[in-house]
CSV table of C-alpha atoms and ligand atoms in Angstrom, one decimal:
chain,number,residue,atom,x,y,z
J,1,UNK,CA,184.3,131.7,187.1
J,2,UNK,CA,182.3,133.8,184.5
J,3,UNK,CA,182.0,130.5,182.4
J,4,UNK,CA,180.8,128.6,185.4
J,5,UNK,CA,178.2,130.9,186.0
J,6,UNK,CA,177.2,130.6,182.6
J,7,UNK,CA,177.1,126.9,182.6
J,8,UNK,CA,175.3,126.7,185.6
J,9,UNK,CA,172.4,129.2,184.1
J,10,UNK,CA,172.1,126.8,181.0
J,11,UNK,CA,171.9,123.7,183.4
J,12,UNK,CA,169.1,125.2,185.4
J,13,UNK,CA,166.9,126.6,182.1
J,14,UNK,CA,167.4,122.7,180.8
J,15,UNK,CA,166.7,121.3,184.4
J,16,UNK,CA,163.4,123.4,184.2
J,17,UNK,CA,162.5,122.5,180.9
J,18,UNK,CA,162.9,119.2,182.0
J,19,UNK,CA,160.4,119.3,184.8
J,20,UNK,CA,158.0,121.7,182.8
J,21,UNK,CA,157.8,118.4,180.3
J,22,UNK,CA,157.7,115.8,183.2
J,23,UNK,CA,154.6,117.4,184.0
J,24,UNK,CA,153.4,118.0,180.4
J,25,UNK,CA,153.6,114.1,180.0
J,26,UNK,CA,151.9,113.8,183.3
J,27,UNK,CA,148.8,115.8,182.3
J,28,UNK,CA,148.4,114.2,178.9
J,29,UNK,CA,148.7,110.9,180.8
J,30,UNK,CA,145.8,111.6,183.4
J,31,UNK,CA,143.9,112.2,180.6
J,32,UNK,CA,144.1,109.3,179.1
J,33,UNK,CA,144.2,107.3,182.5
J,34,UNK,CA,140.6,108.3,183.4
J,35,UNK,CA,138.7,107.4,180.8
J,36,UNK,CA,141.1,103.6,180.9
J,37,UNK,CA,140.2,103.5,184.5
J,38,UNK,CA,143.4,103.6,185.3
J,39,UNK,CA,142.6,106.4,188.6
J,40,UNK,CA,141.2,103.6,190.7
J,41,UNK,CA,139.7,103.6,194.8
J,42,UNK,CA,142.0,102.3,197.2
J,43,UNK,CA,140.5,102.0,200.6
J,44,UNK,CA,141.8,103.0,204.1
J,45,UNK,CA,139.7,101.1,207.2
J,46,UNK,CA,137.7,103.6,209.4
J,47,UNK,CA,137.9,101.6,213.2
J,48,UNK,CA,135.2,102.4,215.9
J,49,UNK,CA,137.3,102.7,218.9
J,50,UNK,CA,134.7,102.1,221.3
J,51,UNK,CA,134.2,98.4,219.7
J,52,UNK,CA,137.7,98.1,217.8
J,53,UNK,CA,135.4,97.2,214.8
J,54,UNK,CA,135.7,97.7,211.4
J,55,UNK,CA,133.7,101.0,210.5
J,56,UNK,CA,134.1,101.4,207.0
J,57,UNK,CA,136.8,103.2,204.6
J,58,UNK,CA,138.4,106.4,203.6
J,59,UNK,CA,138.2,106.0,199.7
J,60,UNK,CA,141.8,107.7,198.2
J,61,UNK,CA,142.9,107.8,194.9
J,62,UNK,CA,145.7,105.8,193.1
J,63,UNK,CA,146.7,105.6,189.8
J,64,UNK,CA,147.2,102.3,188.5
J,65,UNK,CA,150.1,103.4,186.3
J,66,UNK,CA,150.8,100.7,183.5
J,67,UNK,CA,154.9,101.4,183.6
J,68,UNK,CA,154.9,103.4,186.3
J,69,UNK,CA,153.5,101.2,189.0
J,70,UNK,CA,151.3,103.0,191.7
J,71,UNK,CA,151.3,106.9,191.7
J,72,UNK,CA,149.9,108.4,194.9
J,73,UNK,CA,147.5,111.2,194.8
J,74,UNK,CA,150.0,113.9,195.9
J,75,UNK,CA,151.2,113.9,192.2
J,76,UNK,CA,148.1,114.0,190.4
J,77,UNK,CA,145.8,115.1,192.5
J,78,UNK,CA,146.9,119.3,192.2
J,79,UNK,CA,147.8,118.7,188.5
J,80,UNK,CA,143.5,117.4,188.1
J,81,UNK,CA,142.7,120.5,190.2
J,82,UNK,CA,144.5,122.9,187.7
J,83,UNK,CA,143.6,121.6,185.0
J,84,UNK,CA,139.8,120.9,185.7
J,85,UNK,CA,140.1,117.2,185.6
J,86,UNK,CA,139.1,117.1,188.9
J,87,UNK,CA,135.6,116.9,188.4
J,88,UNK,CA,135.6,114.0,186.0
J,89,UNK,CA,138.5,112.0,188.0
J,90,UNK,CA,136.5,112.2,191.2
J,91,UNK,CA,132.8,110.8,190.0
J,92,UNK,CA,134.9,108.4,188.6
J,93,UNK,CA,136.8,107.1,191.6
J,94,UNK,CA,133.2,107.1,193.5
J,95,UNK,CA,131.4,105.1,190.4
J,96,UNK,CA,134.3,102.7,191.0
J,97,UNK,CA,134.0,102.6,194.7
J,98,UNK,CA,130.2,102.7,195.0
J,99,UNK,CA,130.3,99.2,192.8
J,100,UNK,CA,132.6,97.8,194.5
J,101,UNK,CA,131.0,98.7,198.1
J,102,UNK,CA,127.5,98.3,197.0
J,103,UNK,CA,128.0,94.5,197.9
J,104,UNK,CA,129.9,94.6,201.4
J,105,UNK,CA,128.1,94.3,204.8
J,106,UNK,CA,125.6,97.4,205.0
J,107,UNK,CA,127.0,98.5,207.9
J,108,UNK,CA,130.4,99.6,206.2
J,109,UNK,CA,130.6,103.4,205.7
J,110,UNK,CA,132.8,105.3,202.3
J,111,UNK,CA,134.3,107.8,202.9
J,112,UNK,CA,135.1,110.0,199.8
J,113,UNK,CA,137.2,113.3,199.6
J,114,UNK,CA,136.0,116.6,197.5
J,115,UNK,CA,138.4,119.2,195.9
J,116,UNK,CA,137.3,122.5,197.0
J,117,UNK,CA,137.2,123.3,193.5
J,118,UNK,CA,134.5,120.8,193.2
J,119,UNK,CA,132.7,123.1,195.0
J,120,UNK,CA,132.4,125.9,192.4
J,121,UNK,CA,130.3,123.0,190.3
J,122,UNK,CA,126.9,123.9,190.6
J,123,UNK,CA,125.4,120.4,189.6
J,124,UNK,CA,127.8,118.7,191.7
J,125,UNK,CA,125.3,117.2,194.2
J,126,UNK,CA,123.2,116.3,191.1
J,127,UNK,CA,125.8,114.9,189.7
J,128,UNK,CA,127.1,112.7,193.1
J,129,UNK,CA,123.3,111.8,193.6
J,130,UNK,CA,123.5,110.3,190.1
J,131,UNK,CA,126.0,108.1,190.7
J,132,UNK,CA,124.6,106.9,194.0
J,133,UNK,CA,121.5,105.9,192.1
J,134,UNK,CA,123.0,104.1,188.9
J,135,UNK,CA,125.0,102.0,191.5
J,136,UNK,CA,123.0,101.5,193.8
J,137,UNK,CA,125.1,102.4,196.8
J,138,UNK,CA,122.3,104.1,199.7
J,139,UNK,CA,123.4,107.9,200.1
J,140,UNK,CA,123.3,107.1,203.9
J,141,UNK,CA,126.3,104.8,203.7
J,142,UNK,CA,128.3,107.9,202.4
J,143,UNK,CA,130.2,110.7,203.8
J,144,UNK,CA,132.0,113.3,202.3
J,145,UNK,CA,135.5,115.2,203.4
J,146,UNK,CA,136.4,118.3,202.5
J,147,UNK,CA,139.7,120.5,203.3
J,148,UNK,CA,141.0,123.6,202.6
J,149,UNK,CA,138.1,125.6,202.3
J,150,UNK,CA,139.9,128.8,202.2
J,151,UNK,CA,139.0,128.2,198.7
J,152,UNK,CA,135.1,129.1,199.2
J,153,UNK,CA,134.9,132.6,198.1
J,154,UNK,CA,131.6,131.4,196.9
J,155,UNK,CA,130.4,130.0,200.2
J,156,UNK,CA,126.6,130.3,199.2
J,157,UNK,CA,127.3,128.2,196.4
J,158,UNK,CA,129.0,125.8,198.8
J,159,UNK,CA,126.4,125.9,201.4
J,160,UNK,CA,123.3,125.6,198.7
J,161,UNK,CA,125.6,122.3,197.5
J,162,UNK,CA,126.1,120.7,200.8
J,163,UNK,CA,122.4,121.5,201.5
J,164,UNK,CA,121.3,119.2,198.3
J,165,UNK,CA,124.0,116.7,199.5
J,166,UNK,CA,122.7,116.5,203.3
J,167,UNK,CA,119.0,116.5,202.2
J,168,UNK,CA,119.8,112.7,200.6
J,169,UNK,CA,121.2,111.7,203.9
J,170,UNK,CA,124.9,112.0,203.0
J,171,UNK,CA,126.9,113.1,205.9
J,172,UNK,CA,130.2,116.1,205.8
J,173,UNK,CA,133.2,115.6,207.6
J,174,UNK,CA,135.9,118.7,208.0
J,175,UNK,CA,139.0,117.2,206.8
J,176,UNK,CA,142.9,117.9,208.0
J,177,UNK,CA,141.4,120.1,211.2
J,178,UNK,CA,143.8,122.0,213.1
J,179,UNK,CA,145.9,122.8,209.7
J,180,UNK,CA,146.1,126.3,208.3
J,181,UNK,CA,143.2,125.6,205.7
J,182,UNK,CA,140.8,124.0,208.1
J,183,UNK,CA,139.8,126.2,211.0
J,184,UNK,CA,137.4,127.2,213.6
J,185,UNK,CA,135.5,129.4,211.4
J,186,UNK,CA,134.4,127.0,208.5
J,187,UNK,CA,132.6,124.7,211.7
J,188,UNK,CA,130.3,127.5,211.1
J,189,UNK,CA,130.4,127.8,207.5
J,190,UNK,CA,128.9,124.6,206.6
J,191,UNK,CA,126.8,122.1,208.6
J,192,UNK,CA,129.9,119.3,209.6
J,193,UNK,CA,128.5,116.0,211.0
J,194,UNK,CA,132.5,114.9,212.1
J,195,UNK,CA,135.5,116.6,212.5
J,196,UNK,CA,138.7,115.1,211.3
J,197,UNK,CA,141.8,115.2,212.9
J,198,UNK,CA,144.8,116.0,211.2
J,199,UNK,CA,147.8,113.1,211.0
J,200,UNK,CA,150.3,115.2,212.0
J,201,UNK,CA,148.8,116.3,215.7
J,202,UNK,CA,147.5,112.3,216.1
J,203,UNK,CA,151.4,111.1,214.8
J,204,UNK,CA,153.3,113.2,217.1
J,205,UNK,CA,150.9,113.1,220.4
J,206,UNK,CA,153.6,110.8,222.2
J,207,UNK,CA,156.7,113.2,221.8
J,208,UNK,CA,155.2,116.5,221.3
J,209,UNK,CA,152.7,118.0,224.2
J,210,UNK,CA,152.1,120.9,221.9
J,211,UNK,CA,150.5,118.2,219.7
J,212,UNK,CA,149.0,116.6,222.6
J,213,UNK,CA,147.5,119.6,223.7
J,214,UNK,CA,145.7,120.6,220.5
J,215,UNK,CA,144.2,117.4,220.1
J,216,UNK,CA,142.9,117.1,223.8
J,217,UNK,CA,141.6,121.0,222.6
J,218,UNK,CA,140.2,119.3,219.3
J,219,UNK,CA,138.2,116.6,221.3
J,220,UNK,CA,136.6,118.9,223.7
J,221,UNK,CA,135.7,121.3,220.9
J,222,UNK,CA,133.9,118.0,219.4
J,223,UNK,CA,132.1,117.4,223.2
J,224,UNK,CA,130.4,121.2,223.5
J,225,UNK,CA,129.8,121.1,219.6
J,226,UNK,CA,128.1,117.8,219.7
J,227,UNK,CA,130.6,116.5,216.7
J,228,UNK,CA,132.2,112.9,216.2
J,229,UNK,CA,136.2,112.9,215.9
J,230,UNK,CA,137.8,110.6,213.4
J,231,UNK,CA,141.4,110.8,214.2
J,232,UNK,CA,143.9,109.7,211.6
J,233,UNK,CA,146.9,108.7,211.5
J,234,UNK,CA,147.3,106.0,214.5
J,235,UNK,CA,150.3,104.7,213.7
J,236,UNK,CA,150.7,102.2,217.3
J,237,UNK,CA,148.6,100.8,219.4
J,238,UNK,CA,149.6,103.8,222.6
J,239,UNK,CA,148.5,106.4,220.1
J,240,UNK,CA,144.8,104.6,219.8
J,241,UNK,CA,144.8,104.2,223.3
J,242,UNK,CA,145.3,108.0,223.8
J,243,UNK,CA,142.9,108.6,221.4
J,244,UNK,CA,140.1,106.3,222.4
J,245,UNK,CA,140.9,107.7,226.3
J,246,UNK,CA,139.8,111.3,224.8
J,247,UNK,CA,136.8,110.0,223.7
J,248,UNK,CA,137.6,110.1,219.4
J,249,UNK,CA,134.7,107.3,218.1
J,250,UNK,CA,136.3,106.8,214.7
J,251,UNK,CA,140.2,106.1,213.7
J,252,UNK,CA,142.3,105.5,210.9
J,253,UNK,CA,145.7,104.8,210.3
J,254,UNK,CA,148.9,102.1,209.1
J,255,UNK,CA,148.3,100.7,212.9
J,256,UNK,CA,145.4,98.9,210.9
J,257,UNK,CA,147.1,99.1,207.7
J,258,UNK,CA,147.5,100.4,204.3
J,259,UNK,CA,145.2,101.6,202.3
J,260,UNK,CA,143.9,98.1,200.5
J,261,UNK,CA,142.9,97.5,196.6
J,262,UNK,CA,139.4,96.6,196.1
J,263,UNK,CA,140.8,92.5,195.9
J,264,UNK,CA,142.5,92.9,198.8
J,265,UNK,CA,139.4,94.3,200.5
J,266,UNK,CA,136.9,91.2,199.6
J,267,UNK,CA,140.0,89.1,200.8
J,268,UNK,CA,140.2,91.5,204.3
J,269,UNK,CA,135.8,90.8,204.8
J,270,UNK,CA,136.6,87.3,203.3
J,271,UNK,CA,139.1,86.5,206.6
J,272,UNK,CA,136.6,88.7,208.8
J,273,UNK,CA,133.4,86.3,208.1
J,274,UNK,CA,131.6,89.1,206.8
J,275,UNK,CA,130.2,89.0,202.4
D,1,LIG,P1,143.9,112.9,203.3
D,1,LIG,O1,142.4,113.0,202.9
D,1,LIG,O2,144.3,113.6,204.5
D,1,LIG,O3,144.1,111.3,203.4
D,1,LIG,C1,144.9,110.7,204.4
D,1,LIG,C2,146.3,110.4,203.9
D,1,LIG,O4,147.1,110.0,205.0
D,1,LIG,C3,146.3,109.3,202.9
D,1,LIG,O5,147.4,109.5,202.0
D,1,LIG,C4,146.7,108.1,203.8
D,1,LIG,O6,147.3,107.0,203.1
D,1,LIG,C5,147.6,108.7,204.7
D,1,LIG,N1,147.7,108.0,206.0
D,1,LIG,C6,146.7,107.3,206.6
D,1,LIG,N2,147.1,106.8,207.7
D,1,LIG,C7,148.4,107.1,207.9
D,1,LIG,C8,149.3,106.9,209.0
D,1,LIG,O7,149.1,106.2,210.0
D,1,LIG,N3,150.5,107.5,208.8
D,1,LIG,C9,150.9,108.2,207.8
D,1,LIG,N4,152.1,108.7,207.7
D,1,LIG,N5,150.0,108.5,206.8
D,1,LIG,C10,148.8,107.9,206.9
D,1,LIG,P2,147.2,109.5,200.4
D,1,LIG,O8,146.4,108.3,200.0
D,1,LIG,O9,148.6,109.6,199.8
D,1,LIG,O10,146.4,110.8,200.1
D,1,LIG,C11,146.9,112.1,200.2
D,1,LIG,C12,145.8,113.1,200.0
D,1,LIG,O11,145.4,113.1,198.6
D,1,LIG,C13,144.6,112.9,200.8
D,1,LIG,O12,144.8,113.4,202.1
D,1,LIG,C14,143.6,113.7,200.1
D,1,LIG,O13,143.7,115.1,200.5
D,1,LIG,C15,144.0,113.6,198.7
D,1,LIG,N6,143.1,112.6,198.0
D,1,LIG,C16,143.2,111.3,197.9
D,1,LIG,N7,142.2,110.7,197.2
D,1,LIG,C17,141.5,111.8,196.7
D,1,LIG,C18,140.3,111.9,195.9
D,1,LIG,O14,139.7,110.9,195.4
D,1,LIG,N8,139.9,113.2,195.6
D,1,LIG,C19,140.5,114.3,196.2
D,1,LIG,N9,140.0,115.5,195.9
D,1,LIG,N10,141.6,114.2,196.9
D,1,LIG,C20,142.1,113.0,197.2
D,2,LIG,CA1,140.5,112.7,203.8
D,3,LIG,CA1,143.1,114.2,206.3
D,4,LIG,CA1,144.8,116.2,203.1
């Protein structure tokens, strides 16, 4: 038994070290993969739900792995954040996606997330501006999320920021509302043009009236504070008609599919009859 014990102790250091250098190679992989291009835009189509027409897109991160295949942003996405890659990986997904949006129909939307960590950057809406003007793409075509703003302990930096951003005509949306980092309080924190729903209420509004409830909550809260709703995460058409029946104008979700390379974009406008 002692023996065991002991076995199992060396088996969990090793197991550790394993992970600790999983990650390791991860991080010197990122890197790399940014300056490659390797961190590319995949796009998620925003509907309006009063005209079930194509609205624009959600831009979200993938990294075009070259043995790996497709990571998803869950697995990169924190490591960036610690490591202060962040900053570098995110101009260059928008540079990527402002290029390839610059062309589409005018009326299409992006959609772009920010790292609250992005928001200790001083120059950051400089440095966003700069990148709307060496592609081209108009500042009033773009919207920016952001989430888990628990992390503004330096909300006058964050509000002298969004005030640069808002003055171009880029809009903010509060992302993942209704989750413990997005709350009532930041609506007042920063001046929101949407509110964003959070997947899981918007999922689980058929079989769970708890869920149902706060997003009913959610869309008045939109009505007396004069804010759009995007809901995400409509997964069947029942769950949009819920949704459009509350009054949300904008939704996302795999009821209109996954999130789409930039081919299989110019292919989705191609079949649509529009650029
Ligand atoms: P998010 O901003 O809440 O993005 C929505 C996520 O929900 C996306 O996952 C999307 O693919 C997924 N989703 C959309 N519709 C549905 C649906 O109907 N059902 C289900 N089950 N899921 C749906 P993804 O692409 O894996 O992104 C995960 C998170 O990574 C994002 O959550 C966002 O917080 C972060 N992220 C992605 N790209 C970026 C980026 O460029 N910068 C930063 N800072 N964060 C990013
Ligand atoms: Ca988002
Ligand atoms: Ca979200
Ligand atoms: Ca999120």
């Amino acid at each position: 038994a002692k023996n065991s014990g002991r076995n199992r102790y060396a088996w969990f250091d090793l197991s550790m070290e394993r992970e600790l250098q999983a990650r390791n190679e991860l991080e010197s992989g990122l890197r790399a993969a940014i300056p490659r291009l390797e961190i590319v835009p995949y796009f998620e189509q925003q509907i309006d739900l009063t005209t079930g027409r194509l609205g624009g897109f959600e831009v979200l991160a993938r990294w075009e792995h070259p043995t790996r295949g497709l990571i998803v942003p869950d697995k990169f996405i924190p490591i960036a954040e610690e490591t202060g890659m962040i900053a570098d990986l995110s101009l260059s997904i928008m540079r990527q996606a402002f290029v390839a949006a610059k062309d589409w129909d005018p009326g299409l939307s992006l959609s772009v997330n920010i790292s609250p960590w992005q928001l200790k950057d001083a120059w950051l809406a400089q440095k966003i501006i700069k990148v709307l003007t060496e592609t081209g793409f108009p500042a009033s075509r773009l919207e920016i999320e952001i989430t888990e703003s628990s992390l503004f302990d330096n909300l006058a930096l964050a509000q002298s920021i969004v005030g640069s951003l808002k003055n171009q005509g880029i809009r903010l949306a509060l992302d993942d509302f209704g989750t413990g980092y997005s709350s009532l309080a930041h609506l007042r924190a920063l001046p929101f043009d949407r509110i964003k729903i959070d997947k899981s209420f918007v999922m689980s509004i058929n079989d769970n009236s708890e869920s149902a409830a706060i997003v009913n909550a959610i869309t008045r809260l939109g009505d007396s504070l004069n804010l759009p709703i995007t809901a995400e995460g409509i997964e069947d058409a029942s769950i949009e008609e819920r949704l459009r029946a509350l009054g949300c104008s904008k939704g996302q979700g795999y009821l209109y599919g996954r999130p789409l390379s930039v081919a299989n974009v110019r292919r989705l406008l191609a079949e649509k009859g529009c650029c």
